[in-house]
Tab-separated table of C-alpha atoms in Angstrom:
chain	number	residue	atom	x	y	z
A	1	UNK	CA	52.442	80.771	94.639
A	2	UNK	CA	56.020	79.094	94.775
A	3	UNK	CA	58.512	81.408	98.123
A	4	UNK	CA	60.306	84.022	96.347
A	5	UNK	CA	60.779	87.605	98.039
A	6	UNK	CA	58.353	89.251	100.469
A	7	UNK	CA	59.916	92.713	99.161
A	8	UNK	CA	60.117	91.839	95.497
A	9	UNK	CA	56.575	91.394	95.372
A	10	UNK	CA	55.198	94.426	97.685
A	11	UNK	CA	57.888	96.917	98.343
A	12	UNK	CA	59.861	99.464	97.292
A	13	UNK	CA	62.306	101.550	98.209
A	14	UNK	CA	64.100	104.654	96.993
A	15	UNK	CA	67.495	105.040	97.261
A	16	UNK	CA	69.301	108.289	96.160
A	17	UNK	CA	69.040	108.721	92.341
A	18	UNK	CA	66.868	105.334	91.837
A	19	UNK	CA	63.973	102.602	93.344
A	20	UNK	CA	64.702	99.390	94.386
A	21	UNK	CA	62.351	96.791	96.472
A	22	UNK	CA	63.606	96.495	99.362
A	23	UNK	CA	66.967	98.776	100.956
A	24	UNK	CA	69.826	95.968	100.818
A	25	UNK	CA	69.114	94.953	96.848
A	26	UNK	CA	71.364	97.079	95.076
A	27	UNK	CA	70.673	97.357	91.113
A	28	UNK	CA	68.973	100.450	90.126
A	29	UNK	CA	65.059	98.944	89.081
A	30	UNK	CA	63.996	102.603	88.269
A	31	UNK	CA	65.714	105.444	87.680
A	32	UNK	CA	64.049	109.326	89.532
A	33	UNK	CA	64.147	110.700	86.145
A	34	UNK	CA	61.475	107.838	84.905
A	35	UNK	CA	59.281	108.072	88.418
A	36	UNK	CA	59.149	108.544	91.536
A	37	UNK	CA	55.928	107.917	92.332
A	38	UNK	CA	55.191	104.819	93.470
A	39	UNK	CA	51.927	103.572	91.868
A	40	UNK	CA	54.353	103.698	88.892
A	41	UNK	CA	57.414	101.548	90.040
A	42	UNK	CA	55.550	99.260	90.954
A	43	UNK	CA	54.799	98.436	87.706
A	44	UNK	CA	58.150	99.046	85.986
A	45	UNK	CA	60.423	96.355	83.584
A	46	UNK	CA	62.881	96.366	86.102
A	47	UNK	CA	60.879	95.188	89.170
A	48	UNK	CA	58.704	92.703	86.960
A	49	UNK	CA	61.981	91.266	86.307
A	50	UNK	CA	63.308	90.846	89.092
A	51	UNK	CA	60.358	89.746	90.905
A	52	UNK	CA	60.463	87.280	87.796
A	53	UNK	CA	63.636	86.685	88.460
A	54	UNK	CA	63.617	85.627	91.860
A	55	UNK	CA	59.514	83.506	91.263
A	56	UNK	CA	62.074	81.418	89.317
A	57	UNK	CA	63.971	80.450	91.649
A	58	UNK	CA	66.995	82.452	90.911
A	59	UNK	CA	69.366	85.057	92.356
A	60	UNK	CA	69.291	89.008	91.257
A	61	UNK	CA	72.885	90.774	90.640
A	62	UNK	CA	71.907	92.898	93.775
A	63	UNK	CA	70.603	90.384	96.238
A	64	UNK	CA	73.691	89.572	98.780
A	65	UNK	CA	71.963	90.187	101.598
A	66	UNK	CA	69.969	87.961	101.925
A	67	UNK	CA	71.894	85.476	99.124
A	68	UNK	CA	75.113	84.907	101.153
A	69	UNK	CA	73.044	83.960	104.648
A	70	UNK	CA	71.361	81.574	102.769
A	71	UNK	CA	74.551	79.561	101.437
A	72	UNK	CA	75.135	78.917	105.225
A	73	UNK	CA	71.758	78.102	105.293
A	74	UNK	CA	70.800	80.982	107.487
A	75	UNK	CA	67.495	82.615	106.997
A	76	UNK	CA	67.254	85.405	104.795
A	77	UNK	CA	65.367	89.316	105.448
A	78	UNK	CA	63.032	87.707	102.018
A	79	UNK	CA	60.891	86.229	103.997
A	80	UNK	CA	60.507	88.365	106.857
A	81	UNK	CA	56.609	88.814	105.409
A	82	UNK	CA	54.415	85.978	104.037
A	83	UNK	CA	53.375	86.776	100.366
A	84	UNK	CA	49.530	87.366	100.052
A	85	UNK	CA	49.115	89.096	97.067
A	86	UNK	CA	50.676	92.096	94.386
A	87	UNK	CA	49.689	94.818	95.443
A	88	UNK	CA	52.610	97.750	97.033
A	89	UNK	CA	52.250	96.538	100.568
A	90	UNK	CA	55.386	98.632	101.430
A	91	UNK	CA	57.334	101.641	100.873
A	92	UNK	CA	60.562	102.753	102.157
A	93	UNK	CA	61.618	106.597	101.906
A	94	UNK	CA	65.048	107.331	102.135
A	95	UNK	CA	65.569	111.032	102.209
A	96	UNK	CA	68.348	113.301	101.380
A	97	UNK	CA	71.852	112.028	103.295
A	98	UNK	CA	71.519	115.031	105.601
A	99	UNK	CA	73.213	113.725	109.037
A	100	UNK	CA	74.648	115.153	111.194
A	101	UNK	CA	77.631	112.195	112.086
A	102	UNK	CA	79.892	110.386	109.945
A	103	UNK	CA	79.832	106.944	110.831
A	104	UNK	CA	82.337	105.095	110.207
A	105	UNK	CA	81.098	102.766	108.198
A	106	UNK	CA	79.004	105.056	106.752
A	107	UNK	CA	79.608	106.863	103.226
A	108	UNK	CA	78.708	110.388	101.559
A	109	UNK	CA	75.544	108.023	100.337
A	110	UNK	CA	73.928	108.488	103.652
A	111	UNK	CA	75.499	110.706	105.649
A	112	UNK	CA	75.952	114.963	104.383
A	113	UNK	CA	79.247	114.562	107.337
A	114	UNK	CA	81.120	112.610	105.183
A	115	UNK	CA	80.259	114.567	101.676
A	116	UNK	CA	81.261	117.482	103.576
A	117	UNK	CA	85.257	115.942	105.285
A	118	UNK	CA	85.372	114.098	101.855
A	119	UNK	CA	85.312	117.874	99.501
A	120	UNK	CA	82.183	115.180	97.584
A	121	UNK	CA	80.708	118.025	94.815
A	122	UNK	CA	78.663	115.670	92.710
A	123	UNK	CA	74.863	116.068	92.078
A	124	UNK	CA	72.071	115.371	95.860
A	125	UNK	CA	71.949	112.561	97.254
A	126	UNK	CA	68.684	111.743	98.366
A	127	UNK	CA	65.449	112.727	97.262
A	128	UNK	CA	63.725	116.764	97.413
A	129	UNK	CA	61.047	118.315	99.036
A	130	UNK	CA	58.920	118.285	95.665
A	131	UNK	CA	59.730	114.166	95.121
A	132	UNK	CA	58.991	113.933	98.136
A	133	UNK	CA	55.302	115.662	98.214
A	134	UNK	CA	54.558	113.871	95.361
A	135	UNK	CA	55.826	110.033	97.124
A	136	UNK	CA	53.167	110.566	99.607
A	137	UNK	CA	49.982	112.131	97.833
A	138	UNK	CA	50.884	109.047	95.547
A	139	UNK	CA	50.722	106.620	98.363
A	140	UNK	CA	47.430	107.707	99.981
A	141	UNK	CA	45.728	107.040	96.531
A	142	UNK	CA	46.660	103.282	97.348
A	143	UNK	CA	45.065	101.530	99.459
A	144	UNK	CA	46.629	98.445	100.597
A	145	UNK	CA	49.330	100.637	101.936
A	146	UNK	CA	50.296	98.957	105.134
A	147	UNK	CA	53.312	99.534	106.054
A	148	UNK	CA	56.424	102.625	105.738
A	149	UNK	CA	59.380	103.317	106.674
A	150	UNK	CA	61.777	106.573	106.905
A	151	UNK	CA	64.948	106.362	107.009
A	152	UNK	CA	68.575	108.600	105.649
A	153	UNK	CA	70.161	110.365	106.495
A	154	UNK	CA	69.067	111.317	109.751
A	155	UNK	CA	65.714	112.240	109.516
A	156	UNK	CA	65.142	114.543	112.672
A	157	UNK	CA	67.769	117.232	111.019
A	158	UNK	CA	65.987	117.082	107.179
A	159	UNK	CA	63.458	119.358	106.461
A	160	UNK	CA	60.988	116.955	104.411
A	161	UNK	CA	60.570	114.540	107.472
A	162	UNK	CA	57.848	116.280	109.611
A	163	UNK	CA	55.779	117.048	106.446
A	164	UNK	CA	55.988	114.051	105.346
A	165	UNK	CA	54.980	112.276	108.385
A	166	UNK	CA	51.592	114.465	108.015
A	167	UNK	CA	50.815	113.256	104.432
A	168	UNK	CA	51.100	109.946	106.170
A	169	UNK	CA	48.468	110.890	108.742
A	170	UNK	CA	46.465	111.560	106.547
A	171	UNK	CA	46.447	108.691	104.622
A	172	UNK	CA	42.866	107.192	104.193
A	173	UNK	CA	43.885	104.359	105.967
A	174	UNK	CA	46.381	105.352	107.963
A	175	UNK	CA	44.887	103.369	111.074
A	176	UNK	CA	45.733	100.598	109.207
A	177	UNK	CA	49.346	101.758	108.805
A	178	UNK	CA	52.458	100.217	110.945
A	179	UNK	CA	54.913	103.235	110.404
A	180	UNK	CA	58.630	103.343	112.216
A	181	UNK	CA	61.727	105.319	111.751
A	182	UNK	CA	65.479	105.142	111.976
A	183	UNK	CA	67.175	107.183	113.924
A	184	UNK	CA	70.372	108.026	115.320
A	185	UNK	CA	68.781	109.971	117.627
A	186	UNK	CA	71.060	112.709	118.670
A	187	UNK	CA	70.675	114.985	116.069
A	188	UNK	CA	72.275	117.814	116.962
A	189	UNK	CA	69.725	119.485	118.263
A	190	UNK	CA	66.728	119.063	120.562
A	191	UNK	CA	64.101	116.628	119.551
A	192	UNK	CA	59.891	117.741	120.548
A	193	UNK	CA	59.228	114.347	121.675
A	194	UNK	CA	55.819	115.745	122.268
A	195	UNK	CA	55.080	116.544	118.892
A	196	UNK	CA	56.817	113.225	117.772
A	197	UNK	CA	54.509	111.566	120.466
A	198	UNK	CA	51.032	113.453	119.061
A	199	UNK	CA	52.161	112.457	115.327
A	200	UNK	CA	52.941	109.411	115.468
A	201	UNK	CA	50.139	108.119	117.567
A	202	UNK	CA	47.565	108.615	114.469
A	203	UNK	CA	48.839	105.126	112.520
A	204	UNK	CA	48.404	101.579	113.922
A	205	UNK	CA	51.392	101.435	115.008
A	206	UNK	CA	54.648	103.132	115.627
A	207	UNK	CA	58.700	102.446	115.956
A	208	UNK	CA	61.784	104.661	116.251
A	209	UNK	CA	64.707	102.556	115.450
A	210	UNK	CA	67.801	103.782	117.009
A	211	UNK	CA	71.126	102.924	115.788
A	212	UNK	CA	73.294	102.970	118.914
A	213	UNK	CA	76.475	101.095	117.760
A	214	UNK	CA	78.659	101.087	120.158
A	215	UNK	CA	78.352	101.572	124.421
A	216	UNK	CA	79.620	104.530	126.606
A	217	UNK	CA	83.517	103.786	125.025
A	218	UNK	CA	82.647	103.246	121.508
A	219	UNK	CA	79.805	104.905	121.025
A	220	UNK	CA	81.482	108.865	120.500
A	221	UNK	CA	84.325	106.661	118.913
A	222	UNK	CA	82.457	105.139	116.026
A	223	UNK	CA	79.700	107.887	116.429
A	224	UNK	CA	80.801	110.514	116.670
A	225	UNK	CA	78.375	111.160	118.936
A	226	UNK	CA	77.739	112.485	122.959
A	227	UNK	CA	77.043	108.763	124.617
A	228	UNK	CA	75.387	110.973	127.498
A	229	UNK	CA	72.808	113.453	124.604
A	230	UNK	CA	72.166	109.759	123.741
A	231	UNK	CA	70.696	108.340	126.972
A	232	UNK	CA	68.941	111.579	127.789
A	233	UNK	CA	66.833	111.584	124.446
A	234	UNK	CA	66.623	107.682	125.056
A	235	UNK	CA	64.912	107.865	128.075
A	236	UNK	CA	61.896	110.873	126.660
A	237	UNK	CA	61.265	108.684	123.339
A	238	UNK	CA	60.470	105.806	126.190
A	239	UNK	CA	57.986	107.727	127.758
A	240	UNK	CA	56.031	108.021	124.199
A	241	UNK	CA	53.839	106.258	123.559
A	242	UNK	CA	55.624	103.938	120.737
A	243	UNK	CA	57.976	100.886	121.000
A	244	UNK	CA	61.494	102.071	120.723
A	245	UNK	CA	63.787	99.120	119.051
A	246	UNK	CA	67.458	99.646	118.468
A	247	UNK	CA	70.373	98.316	116.382
A	248	UNK	CA	73.546	97.596	116.942
A	249	UNK	CA	75.873	97.061	113.595
A	250	UNK	CA	78.630	94.949	114.162
A	251	UNK	CA	82.210	95.493	112.581
A	252	UNK	CA	85.831	95.566	113.578
A	253	UNK	CA	85.423	98.463	116.145
A	254	UNK	CA	82.099	96.193	117.209
A	255	UNK	CA	84.025	92.540	117.919
A	256	UNK	CA	86.751	94.124	119.570
A	257	UNK	CA	84.484	95.795	121.900
A	258	UNK	CA	81.461	92.802	122.375
A	259	UNK	CA	80.894	93.288	126.081
A	260	UNK	CA	81.197	96.510	126.269
A	261	UNK	CA	78.307	97.125	123.458
A	262	UNK	CA	75.955	94.591	124.577
A	263	UNK	CA	76.190	95.334	128.368
A	264	UNK	CA	75.611	99.067	127.662
A	265	UNK	CA	73.026	99.049	126.072
A	266	UNK	CA	70.868	96.215	126.843
A	267	UNK	CA	69.613	97.559	130.421
A	268	UNK	CA	68.738	101.094	128.500
A	269	UNK	CA	65.218	99.866	127.856
A	270	UNK	CA	64.202	99.273	124.466
A	271	UNK	CA	61.818	96.538	122.804
A	272	UNK	CA	63.816	95.121	120.367
A	273	UNK	CA	67.786	94.866	120.117
A	274	UNK	CA	69.134	93.582	116.787
A	275	UNK	CA	72.380	93.011	114.998
A	276	UNK	CA	72.829	93.901	111.636
A	277	UNK	CA	76.244	92.540	110.036
A	278	UNK	CA	78.553	94.959	108.141
A	279	UNK	CA	80.261	92.854	105.784
A	280	UNK	CA	81.683	96.123	103.541
A	281	UNK	CA	84.060	97.716	102.678
A	282	UNK	CA	86.574	94.814	103.500
A	283	UNK	CA	88.427	95.523	106.143
A	284	UNK	CA	85.341	96.927	108.827
A	285	UNK	CA	83.849	92.828	108.446
A	286	UNK	CA	83.580	91.577	111.643
A	287	UNK	CA	85.060	88.334	110.283
A	288	UNK	CA	88.805	90.381	110.397
A	289	UNK	CA	88.168	90.581	113.945
A	290	UNK	CA	87.757	86.770	115.329
A	291	UNK	CA	89.860	85.225	117.407
A	292	UNK	CA	89.945	82.946	119.973
A	293	UNK	CA	89.323	86.733	122.647
A	294	UNK	CA	86.697	87.739	120.974
A	295	UNK	CA	84.646	85.032	119.836
A	296	UNK	CA	84.671	84.440	123.524
A	297	UNK	CA	83.555	87.416	124.755
A	298	UNK	CA	80.482	86.845	122.438
A	299	UNK	CA	80.343	83.892	124.017
A	300	UNK	CA	80.113	85.899	127.241
A	301	UNK	CA	77.392	87.660	125.745
A	302	UNK	CA	74.786	85.196	124.436
A	303	UNK	CA	74.829	83.690	127.511
A	304	UNK	CA	74.567	86.428	128.952
A	305	UNK	CA	71.382	87.713	127.330
A	306	UNK	CA	70.494	84.080	127.657
A	307	UNK	CA	70.677	84.542	131.085
A	308	UNK	CA	68.594	87.647	132.232
A	309	UNK	CA	66.888	89.091	129.563
A	310	UNK	CA	63.020	87.877	128.550
A	311	UNK	CA	60.601	88.715	126.263
A	312	UNK	CA	61.249	89.869	122.710
A	313	UNK	CA	65.116	92.072	123.555
A	314	UNK	CA	66.121	88.718	124.724
A	315	UNK	CA	64.534	87.024	121.756
A	316	UNK	CA	65.385	88.907	119.153
A	317	UNK	CA	69.274	90.159	120.820
A	318	UNK	CA	69.816	86.073	120.687
A	319	UNK	CA	68.672	85.158	117.338
A	320	UNK	CA	70.100	87.834	115.205
A	321	UNK	CA	73.143	87.463	117.045
A	322	UNK	CA	72.883	83.165	116.030
A	323	UNK	CA	72.771	84.918	112.747
A	324	UNK	CA	75.986	86.623	112.331
A	325	UNK	CA	77.953	84.259	114.173
A	326	UNK	CA	77.426	81.147	111.617
A	327	UNK	CA	78.315	84.096	109.509
A	328	UNK	CA	81.569	84.151	111.297
A	329	UNK	CA	82.612	80.922	112.066
């Protein structure tokens, strides 16, 4: 088989009113009005046609997230996993836009706080409770599922989150599932870490991926959250028997405070730290802040990681930062 794209062969990502095959693919390949059942989506015309385009060595219109890095001879996300079959293996369930934050790189599609600020009055964004239950029940009938990603909005403020975890824990192959969820870990209310730890033990592996996006000074500006509460919740998460990773968005804001961002976050105890390049909207593209000083600070961060860290944290932080560096220059 020609190496095409793992996600186009084996993955579904639910967006707000449609589904695609990965979190970064922006073309609606199957509308919720057609079906929200994974067993049917993977067979839909949109999915089959897009897979065929990639198999033929061409780029669908919505694949810039991988096309741009590869145009610069960089490794892209489509090589995350090998293609071993054409059966559904991975599903990302993106709940509604319910979120307690209005991060500076976000929008109403992903944040109800932004929707409120901008007086958004359109249709409800995201999956309904009934749809989430139907998706989970359908997944329980698919024996090849091995990876499930939950995101939002903010899952910890979504009423469907725990019910979804409970239903997925009843999957006949739950002990073979790798489950991860993306969170700000600062939802404006207490988190039941004891129950969260209990339910996550039902799966083969569990990952809590924390969106930090700044150091102590930038965090309250960029995310609008309380740094001390975040620190307390990270400490509690690290006490669970799960993997705890972090992501750092790279925008003009992080570029202008790059040293503090990484010097504050690297010691917190995360297993991995991934840097996510934000290219849109254009005014947030970190290229806008590239100058002698910021690139000198960027190199300082790379050298600091190289000389002071080891294992998964060192390798992941360096890999993502170097990928981003290639895009910056």
